Structure formats: structure tokens, C-alpha cells
Short mmCIF file of C-alpha atoms in Angstrom, two decimals:
data_model
loop_
_atom_site.label_atom_id
_atom_site.label_comp_id
_atom_site.label_asym_id
_atom_site.label_seq_id
_atom_site.Cartn_x
_atom_site.Cartn_y
_atom_site.Cartn_z
CA MET A 1 85.60 38.04 100.51
CA ALA A 2 89.14 38.96 99.50
CA ALA A 3 90.50 42.39 100.33
CA SER A 4 90.83 45.04 97.64
CA LEU A 5 94.08 46.83 96.88
CA PHE A 6 92.27 49.94 98.11
CA ASP A 7 91.31 48.49 101.51
CA PRO A 8 93.32 49.49 104.59
CA ILE A 9 95.68 47.02 106.24
CA ARG A 10 97.48 46.87 109.54
CA LEU A 11 101.20 46.20 109.10
CA GLY A 12 102.31 45.57 112.65
CA ALA A 13 101.78 48.90 114.40
CA ILE A 14 101.41 50.78 111.12
CA GLU A 15 97.91 51.50 109.85
CA ALA A 16 98.20 51.66 106.05
CA LYS A 17 95.27 53.31 104.28
CA ASN A 18 95.53 50.93 101.31
CA ARG A 19 97.46 47.86 100.18
CA ILE A 20 99.41 49.64 97.44
CA LEU A 21 102.85 50.15 98.95
CA MET A 22 105.63 52.18 97.38
CA ALA A 23 108.66 49.93 96.99
CA PRO A 24 112.18 51.21 97.67
CA LEU A 25 113.55 53.03 94.62
CA THR A 26 117.13 54.27 94.40
CA ARG A 27 117.08 57.74 92.84
CA GLY A 28 120.53 59.24 93.50
CA ARG A 29 119.35 62.73 94.50
CA ALA A 30 121.30 63.21 97.74
CA THR A 31 124.65 64.99 98.03
CA ARG A 32 128.10 63.44 97.53
CA THR A 33 128.25 63.07 101.30
CA HIS A 34 124.92 61.22 101.20
CA VAL A 35 122.83 63.95 102.81
CA PRO A 36 119.16 64.19 101.70
CA VAL A 37 118.23 67.38 99.82
CA GLU A 38 115.14 69.59 99.87
CA MET A 39 113.48 68.23 96.73
CA MET A 40 113.40 64.75 98.27
CA ALA A 41 110.68 66.03 100.61
CA THR A 42 108.63 67.11 97.60
CA TYR A 43 109.18 63.76 95.86
CA TYR A 44 108.06 61.63 98.77
CA ALA A 45 105.16 63.92 99.73
CA GLN A 46 103.85 63.66 96.16
CA ARG A 47 103.63 59.89 96.66
CA ALA A 48 102.05 59.92 100.12
CA GLY A 49 98.89 58.36 98.69
CA ALA A 50 100.61 55.00 98.97
CA GLY A 51 99.46 52.88 101.89
CA LEU A 52 103.06 52.91 103.06
CA ILE A 53 106.23 54.31 101.51
CA ILE A 54 109.38 52.23 101.89
CA SER A 55 112.21 54.70 101.45
CA GLU A 56 114.87 54.32 98.81
CA ALA A 57 117.67 52.05 100.01
CA THR A 58 119.54 54.13 102.58
CA GLY A 59 123.11 53.50 103.67
CA MET A 60 123.48 52.44 107.29
CA SER A 61 127.24 53.15 107.26
CA ALA A 62 129.91 54.55 104.96
CA GLU A 63 131.21 51.00 104.59
CA GLY A 64 127.81 49.82 103.43
CA LEU A 65 126.87 52.53 100.94
CA GLY A 66 128.34 52.11 97.48
CA TRP A 67 125.97 54.11 95.29
CA PRO A 68 126.73 57.68 94.18
CA TYR A 69 124.43 60.33 95.61
CA ALA A 70 122.35 57.81 97.58
CA PRO A 71 121.27 58.98 101.05
CA GLY A 72 122.62 57.71 104.35
CA LEU A 73 121.49 57.52 107.95
CA TRP A 74 124.71 57.08 109.89
CA ASN A 75 125.45 60.63 111.03
CA ALA A 76 123.67 63.61 112.53
CA GLN A 77 123.69 65.73 109.37
CA GLN A 78 121.97 63.00 107.36
CA THR A 79 119.48 62.39 110.16
CA GLU A 80 118.53 66.06 110.38
CA ALA A 81 118.11 66.27 106.60
CA TRP A 82 115.65 63.37 106.61
CA LYS A 83 113.31 65.20 109.03
CA PRO A 84 111.73 67.49 106.39
CA VAL A 85 111.10 64.40 104.26
CA THR A 86 109.23 62.45 106.93
CA ASP A 87 107.39 65.61 108.03
CA ALA A 88 106.25 66.26 104.44
CA VAL A 89 104.92 62.71 104.08
CA HIS A 90 103.09 62.88 107.40
CA GLU A 91 101.57 66.27 106.53
CA LYS A 92 100.05 64.61 103.44
CA GLY A 93 98.60 61.80 105.55
CA GLY A 94 101.19 59.22 104.53
CA LYS A 95 103.46 56.77 106.35
CA ILE A 96 107.14 56.12 105.57
CA ILE A 97 109.71 53.64 106.84
CA ALA A 98 113.47 53.69 106.23
CA GLN A 99 115.07 50.83 104.33
CA LEU A 100 118.52 50.14 105.81
CA TRP A 101 121.11 49.08 103.23
CA HIS A 102 124.56 47.49 103.39
CA MET A 103 125.75 46.63 99.90
CA GLY A 104 128.59 44.34 100.90
CA ARG A 105 130.71 43.45 97.88
CA ILE A 106 128.46 45.54 95.57
CA HIS A 107 130.63 48.48 96.47
CA HIS A 108 133.76 50.12 95.12
CA SER A 109 136.64 51.27 97.29
CA SER A 110 136.56 54.72 95.68
CA LEU A 111 133.30 55.43 97.51
CA ASN A 112 134.79 54.64 100.92
CA GLU A 113 138.21 56.27 101.18
CA GLY A 114 139.89 53.46 99.28
CA LYS A 115 138.82 50.78 101.76
CA GLN A 116 138.25 47.28 100.38
CA PRO A 117 134.59 46.21 100.27
CA VAL A 118 133.45 43.55 102.74
CA SER A 119 131.31 40.44 102.34
CA ALA A 120 130.68 37.02 103.83
CA SER A 121 133.72 35.67 101.96
CA ALA A 122 136.52 36.73 99.64
CA THR A 123 134.44 36.89 96.45
CA THR A 124 133.95 39.33 93.59
CA ALA A 125 130.61 40.43 92.18
CA PRO A 126 130.16 40.20 88.41
CA GLY A 127 129.87 43.36 86.37
CA GLN A 128 130.72 46.90 87.31
CA ALA A 129 130.07 49.31 90.16
CA HIS A 130 128.55 52.76 89.80
CA THR A 131 131.10 55.32 91.03
CA TYR A 132 131.60 59.08 90.86
CA ASP A 133 134.08 58.38 88.05
CA GLY A 134 131.75 56.24 85.95
CA LYS A 135 131.44 52.48 85.99
CA GLN A 136 134.39 50.48 87.33
CA ASP A 137 134.95 46.74 87.73
CA PHE A 138 133.94 45.32 91.07
CA GLU A 139 136.83 44.46 93.40
CA GLU A 140 137.35 41.35 95.45
CA ALA A 141 135.75 41.75 98.86
CA ARG A 142 137.42 40.74 102.08
CA PRO A 143 135.50 38.49 104.46
CA LEU A 144 134.16 40.17 107.56
CA GLU A 145 136.10 38.93 110.58
CA LEU A 146 134.18 37.40 113.44
CA SER A 147 135.50 40.21 115.61
CA GLU A 148 133.83 42.75 113.28
CA ILE A 149 130.30 41.34 113.52
CA PRO A 150 129.48 43.19 116.79
CA ARG A 151 130.58 46.45 115.16
CA LEU A 152 128.40 45.71 112.13
CA LEU A 153 125.42 45.09 114.40
CA ASP A 154 126.15 48.37 116.18
CA ASP A 155 126.20 50.15 112.79
CA TYR A 156 122.72 48.82 112.01
CA ALA A 157 121.51 49.83 115.48
CA ASN A 158 122.94 53.33 115.05
CA ALA A 159 121.10 53.78 111.73
CA ALA A 160 117.90 52.45 113.28
CA GLU A 161 118.19 54.95 116.14
CA ASN A 162 118.77 57.72 113.61
CA ALA A 163 115.71 56.63 111.64
CA LYS A 164 113.68 57.10 114.80
CA LYS A 165 115.19 60.56 115.41
CA ALA A 166 114.43 61.47 111.79
CA GLY A 167 110.73 60.75 112.24
CA PHE A 168 110.28 57.55 110.24
CA ASP A 169 107.41 55.20 111.14
CA GLY A 170 109.65 52.12 111.21
CA VAL A 171 112.50 50.41 109.41
CA GLN A 172 112.96 47.71 106.82
CA LEU A 173 116.10 45.57 106.66
CA HIS A 174 117.33 45.22 103.07
CA ALA A 175 118.23 41.53 102.94
CA ALA A 176 117.64 41.08 99.20
CA ASN A 177 119.14 41.67 95.74
CA GLY A 178 122.60 40.24 96.35
CA TYR A 179 123.63 42.78 98.99
CA LEU A 180 125.41 42.00 102.27
CA ILE A 181 122.73 40.02 104.10
CA ASP A 182 121.93 38.10 100.90
CA GLN A 183 125.67 37.41 100.45
CA PHE A 184 125.61 35.73 103.86
CA LEU A 185 122.38 33.85 103.12
CA ARG A 186 123.34 32.12 99.88
CA ASP A 187 125.83 29.31 99.60
CA ASN A 188 127.67 30.39 96.46
CA SER A 189 128.76 33.66 98.10
CA ASN A 190 129.05 32.44 101.68
CA LEU A 191 132.05 30.11 101.85
CA ARG A 192 132.65 30.57 105.57
CA GLU A 193 133.51 27.71 107.89
CA ASP A 194 132.59 29.43 111.15
CA GLU A 195 129.20 29.90 112.81
CA TYR A 196 128.07 32.22 110.01
CA GLY A 197 128.65 29.71 107.20
CA GLY A 198 127.85 26.17 106.13
CA SER A 199 124.40 25.16 107.32
CA ILE A 200 121.25 27.15 106.57
CA GLU A 201 120.93 27.91 110.27
CA ASN A 202 124.42 29.41 110.26
CA ARG A 203 123.94 31.35 107.04
CA THR A 204 120.76 32.94 108.39
CA ARG A 205 122.47 33.91 111.66
CA LEU A 206 123.39 37.41 110.54
CA LEU A 207 119.85 38.03 109.28
CA ARG A 208 118.54 36.96 112.67
CA GLU A 209 121.03 39.02 114.66
CA VAL A 210 120.51 42.21 112.66
CA THR A 211 116.72 41.81 112.81
CA ASP A 212 116.91 41.36 116.57
CA ARG A 213 118.93 44.56 116.94
CA LEU A 214 116.37 46.49 114.90
CA ILE A 215 113.57 45.01 117.00
CA ASP A 216 115.39 46.09 120.17
CA ILE A 217 115.11 49.69 118.96
CA TRP A 218 111.83 49.78 117.04
CA GLY A 219 109.85 46.81 118.32
CA ALA A 220 108.89 43.91 116.09
CA ASP A 221 105.71 45.68 115.02
CA ARG A 222 107.69 48.47 113.30
CA THR A 223 110.43 46.27 111.84
CA ALA A 224 110.11 44.75 108.34
CA VAL A 225 112.44 42.69 106.14
CA ARG A 226 112.87 42.42 102.37
CA LEU A 227 114.07 39.14 100.80
CA SER A 228 114.53 38.08 97.17
CA PRO A 229 113.86 34.33 97.02
CA ASN A 230 114.89 33.95 93.40
CA GLY A 231 117.74 32.74 91.21
CA ALA A 232 121.10 34.41 90.66
CA THR A 233 120.97 38.02 91.88
CA GLN A 234 124.03 40.20 91.25
CA GLY A 235 126.02 36.99 91.27
CA VAL A 236 124.69 35.40 94.46
CA ASP A 237 122.71 32.17 94.24
CA ASP A 238 121.82 29.18 96.35
CA SER A 239 121.72 25.45 95.73
CA ASN A 240 118.44 25.02 97.67
CA PRO A 241 116.60 28.36 97.74
CA GLU A 242 113.27 27.01 98.96
CA ALA A 243 114.84 25.44 102.06
CA LEU A 244 116.90 28.57 102.69
CA PHE A 245 114.14 31.13 102.32
CA THR A 246 111.45 29.17 104.15
CA HIS A 247 113.88 28.83 107.08
CA ALA A 248 114.54 32.57 106.94
CA ALA A 249 110.79 33.26 106.82
CA ALA A 250 110.17 30.97 109.78
CA LEU A 251 112.71 32.75 111.97
CA LEU A 252 111.18 36.11 111.01
CA ASN A 253 107.74 34.69 111.77
CA GLU A 254 108.92 33.75 115.27
CA ARG A 255 109.85 37.39 115.79
CA LYS A 256 106.43 38.63 114.64
CA ILE A 257 107.86 41.35 112.41
CA ALA A 258 105.50 43.93 110.94
CA PHE A 259 105.62 42.45 107.45
CA LEU A 260 107.81 40.49 105.07
CA GLU A 261 108.33 41.78 101.53
CA LEU A 262 109.42 39.40 98.77
CA ARG A 263 110.95 40.63 95.53
CA GLU A 264 110.15 38.25 92.68
CA PRO A 265 111.23 39.82 89.37
CA GLY A 266 110.03 38.29 86.11
CA PRO A 267 112.18 36.98 83.25
CA ASP A 268 113.08 40.53 82.19
CA GLY A 269 113.55 41.85 85.71
CA THR A 270 116.61 43.55 87.13
CA PHE A 271 118.72 42.17 89.97
CA GLY A 272 117.74 38.55 89.34
CA ARG A 273 115.00 36.49 87.76
CA THR A 274 112.52 34.42 89.72
CA GLU A 275 112.75 30.69 89.29
CA VAL A 276 109.65 28.67 88.49
CA PRO A 277 107.93 27.59 90.62
CA LYS A 278 108.05 30.70 92.77
CA LYS A 279 109.12 30.27 96.38
CA SER A 280 106.54 32.70 97.77
CA PRO A 281 103.79 30.05 98.21
CA ALA A 282 106.09 27.99 100.44
CA ILE A 283 107.18 31.12 102.27
CA ARG A 284 103.50 32.01 102.76
CA LYS A 285 103.12 28.80 104.76
CA ALA A 286 106.17 29.58 106.91
CA PHE A 287 105.31 33.22 107.61
CA ASN A 288 101.97 34.05 109.22
CA GLY A 289 102.27 37.83 109.26
CA PRO A 290 101.43 40.26 106.45
CA LEU A 291 103.16 39.19 103.23
CA VAL A 292 103.92 41.82 100.60
CA LEU A 293 104.83 40.77 97.06
CA ASN A 294 106.83 42.93 94.67
CA SER A 295 108.04 43.19 91.08
CA ASP A 296 106.43 43.88 87.73
CA TYR A 297 102.85 44.13 89.01
CA GLY A 298 99.97 46.02 87.47
CA VAL A 299 96.64 46.61 89.15
CA GLU A 300 94.95 43.46 87.74
CA ASP A 301 97.58 40.89 88.68
CA GLY A 302 98.16 42.63 92.00
CA GLN A 303 94.49 42.26 92.85
CA ALA A 304 94.55 38.67 91.57
CA ASP A 305 97.27 37.78 94.10
CA LEU A 306 95.20 39.28 96.89
CA ASP A 307 92.13 37.39 95.66
CA ALA A 308 94.07 34.11 95.65
CA ASP A 309 95.47 34.80 99.15
CA ARG A 310 99.02 34.75 97.81
CA ALA A 311 99.67 38.16 99.38
CA ASP A 312 98.20 40.72 101.76
CA ALA A 313 99.56 43.76 99.90
CA ILE A 314 101.57 44.58 96.80
CA SER A 315 104.52 46.96 96.58
CA TYR A 316 104.96 48.89 93.35
CA GLY A 317 108.27 50.33 92.25
CA ARG A 318 108.72 51.76 88.78
CA PRO A 319 105.06 52.76 88.30
CA PHE A 320 105.55 55.21 91.20
CA LEU A 321 108.50 56.88 89.46
CA ALA A 322 106.36 58.65 86.85
CA ASN A 323 103.01 58.52 88.67
CA PRO A 324 103.02 60.34 92.01
CA ASP A 325 99.26 59.68 92.23
CA LEU A 326 99.54 56.00 91.31
CA VAL A 327 96.88 54.89 93.80
CA GLU A 328 94.31 57.27 92.32
CA ARG A 329 95.19 56.26 88.76
CA PHE A 330 94.69 52.62 89.71
CA ARG A 331 91.41 53.46 91.42
CA GLN A 332 90.07 55.24 88.34
CA GLY A 333 91.55 52.85 85.79
CA ALA A 334 93.38 55.82 84.29
CA PRO A 335 96.41 55.57 81.99
CA LEU A 336 99.87 55.83 83.52
CA ASN A 337 102.62 58.29 82.69
CA GLU A 338 105.65 56.73 81.02
CA GLY A 339 108.89 57.15 82.92
CA GLU A 340 112.20 58.31 81.44
CA MET A 341 114.99 55.86 82.24
CA LYS A 342 117.69 58.48 81.64
CA THR A 343 116.47 60.45 84.68
CA TRP A 344 116.16 57.54 87.12
CA TYR A 345 119.52 58.30 88.72
CA SER A 346 120.22 61.86 87.61
CA GLN A 347 120.66 64.62 90.18
CA GLY A 348 118.13 67.26 89.14
CA PRO A 349 114.36 67.71 89.47
CA GLU A 350 113.70 66.54 85.90
CA GLY A 351 112.11 63.11 85.91
CA TYR A 352 111.87 63.30 89.68
CA ILE A 353 109.33 65.85 90.92
CA ASP A 354 107.90 67.10 87.61
CA TYR A 355 105.60 64.24 86.61
CA PRO A 356 101.99 65.50 86.44
CA THR A 357 99.12 64.05 88.43
CA LEU A 358 95.90 62.97 86.74
CA GLU A 359 94.17 66.06 88.13
CA GLU A 360 96.85 68.34 86.69
CA GLN A 361 96.62 66.66 83.30
CA ARG A 362 92.86 67.04 83.21
CA ALA A 363 93.09 70.70 84.20
CA GLU A 364 95.40 71.34 81.26
CA ALA A 365 93.22 69.44 78.76
#
């Protein structure tokens, strides 16, 4: 008999009380120096009913974080400020892991002391970057030098160590959505001719090396990875995505990571649209660990993918924005609150910690 969304699941060393995970959701509530603030503890604690919370994408270095007011994990002040957040989640009986984020070319120099963004190759992302001075055109990135790769790996390791000090239950490597790792993975953004470019084995080298560094610190059973095996995503694409992403899944399978999350947005999704047929069935064959699917799910189609053995759990993003008690609403078949897009990335509590629970709504009725 297939598992229910409400059944517990073991994700490596993490015991999740249900299979409804909270996907990473950028909210822009930290300070200009990327330090978490007090109301973030309230926000995450409100959502501790999720089987596991994957934190909003969190910068692993100043070089890697190109989003205004997003939190970081590269210095002591940021690390200390995350502690009340993880404590609040744990006090509510929840689990939370930190998603480590390097945006690569999806970055503007104004957010990093005027320094040019870095990527696999000298390419420019389409569109515009979010900055403290409004939207600005993306700039051409410079290719990371071979001599810089060890430093990049050290930056990831430093953030992973800080995540442990901050009280997280594990880490997830953000290797999706056209950010740095994805820029190395796909052949239209990776034009390198060294050991990090060309063949699929070479283009997945950085993914492998970063994952190994995270495993060194956390163990494989508390290390997860997010991939987006879809079409063009913030300008990155690949000529043979099934071959690429099944190879990536196989190398992660060899490492026995806690779980693999796949982001497969629909035709109206953000950060890319999933090609038909989806690559997740082929990835399912290459990866034997827990597989988590994400993007545009409701309760019925989420359960359908568990029933069909296409996934072991489902991660929900936007429904969690306006529904802190999403799991309970799903369990009761209750209506969902509608979210306000204008407050997704604003700095105040409005549209962040003021959405009512089902119990609160019924008490007011």
C-alpha cells in the first residue's frame, strides 16, 4: 500500500513526521548585511508542522549572494542570528535544514562591493538583477579560475560548518534554477575546456566536489541536493538534459545522500518550465534514495505521485507562504488562504507572519 502524505518518512538521519516538506522560499526579510532578524523565528516556527523545512536559499559567501535582504551563513553574526530560528522550529517539534546558495552570474556587482559576478564561463544571464537600487541589467560574469575552485569549496565548507553551529538538522546544496552549480552543469552556460567543462562527467565535477565537502562535515545522511532537470532556467539549458541529470543523480546515489529534491515547474512556472516528458522518472531509476518532487502541487496530485511511486515526498512552496498550518489544512481538506504577491519580498511582517491558521479563523467565525 502506498504511503500517505501524512505518513512519516526517514530522510537519511532525519525523521520527518510527514511527507509534506516546506520548499525553500526566498522572502527578503534579513538585514542589508544578510543577518537573520527576530521575526524569521516566528515565521519558521509557524510552519514547523511540515515534515521538514528547507530554509530559504541562504548565501554561503558574499560572492554568492545576490539578492537584497536575503540571509547568509558565512560569518559569525549571521550564524548567531540563525540560532533563535532553529531553536524556535525545534521547540515546535519541527526539523529544518539550511539550503546553501551561490547565485553565480545571477548576481549584480553592486551587491558585492563592485566585484564582477563569477560563473563557469564568461556569459551573461538574461533579464535583470534585483538590487538595493531597483532592477538592473545583469552583467557579464567572469569564469572562475581553476586556482579559485579550492577557495570556493572552502566557502561551501565554511557555510556548512556554520549551519551546524546554528543548530540546523542538515544542509541542502542548491544546484538548481540556473545558479552557480547549474551554470556548471549545463552545456550552454559551461563553455570551459578544462576538467570542469566539456563532457558530462566534467560538468558534474563541481557538483560532486561540493557535495563531498558537505558530506565531510555533515555526513551523507544529513546532506541533500536540489536539481531542476527542466528546460531553460534563467538562461541556462542543456542539449541532453536526461543524460546530464541521470548522471548527476547516479553520482549522488553513490554518495547515499539523505534525499534528492527535483524542481519541475509547469508551463506557467517561474525559473524554467519542465520539458515533456519529465526527466524525474529516469532520475528515479538512477537514484535509489528518497526522491522529493516539487512545483505546483496540490494535495491530490501530490498524493497521486506517491501512489504511483514517482516520489517519496512532496515539497510545497507557495502554499506555505499564506498557510502556516498547511499540513493541517491538507489533512482536513480545508480551503487555503490566498497569498499576496506584493509582500513576497517586502521587509515587514505584513504577508509574512500575519496569515491566520485554520484554528484562528474558526475562533473568529
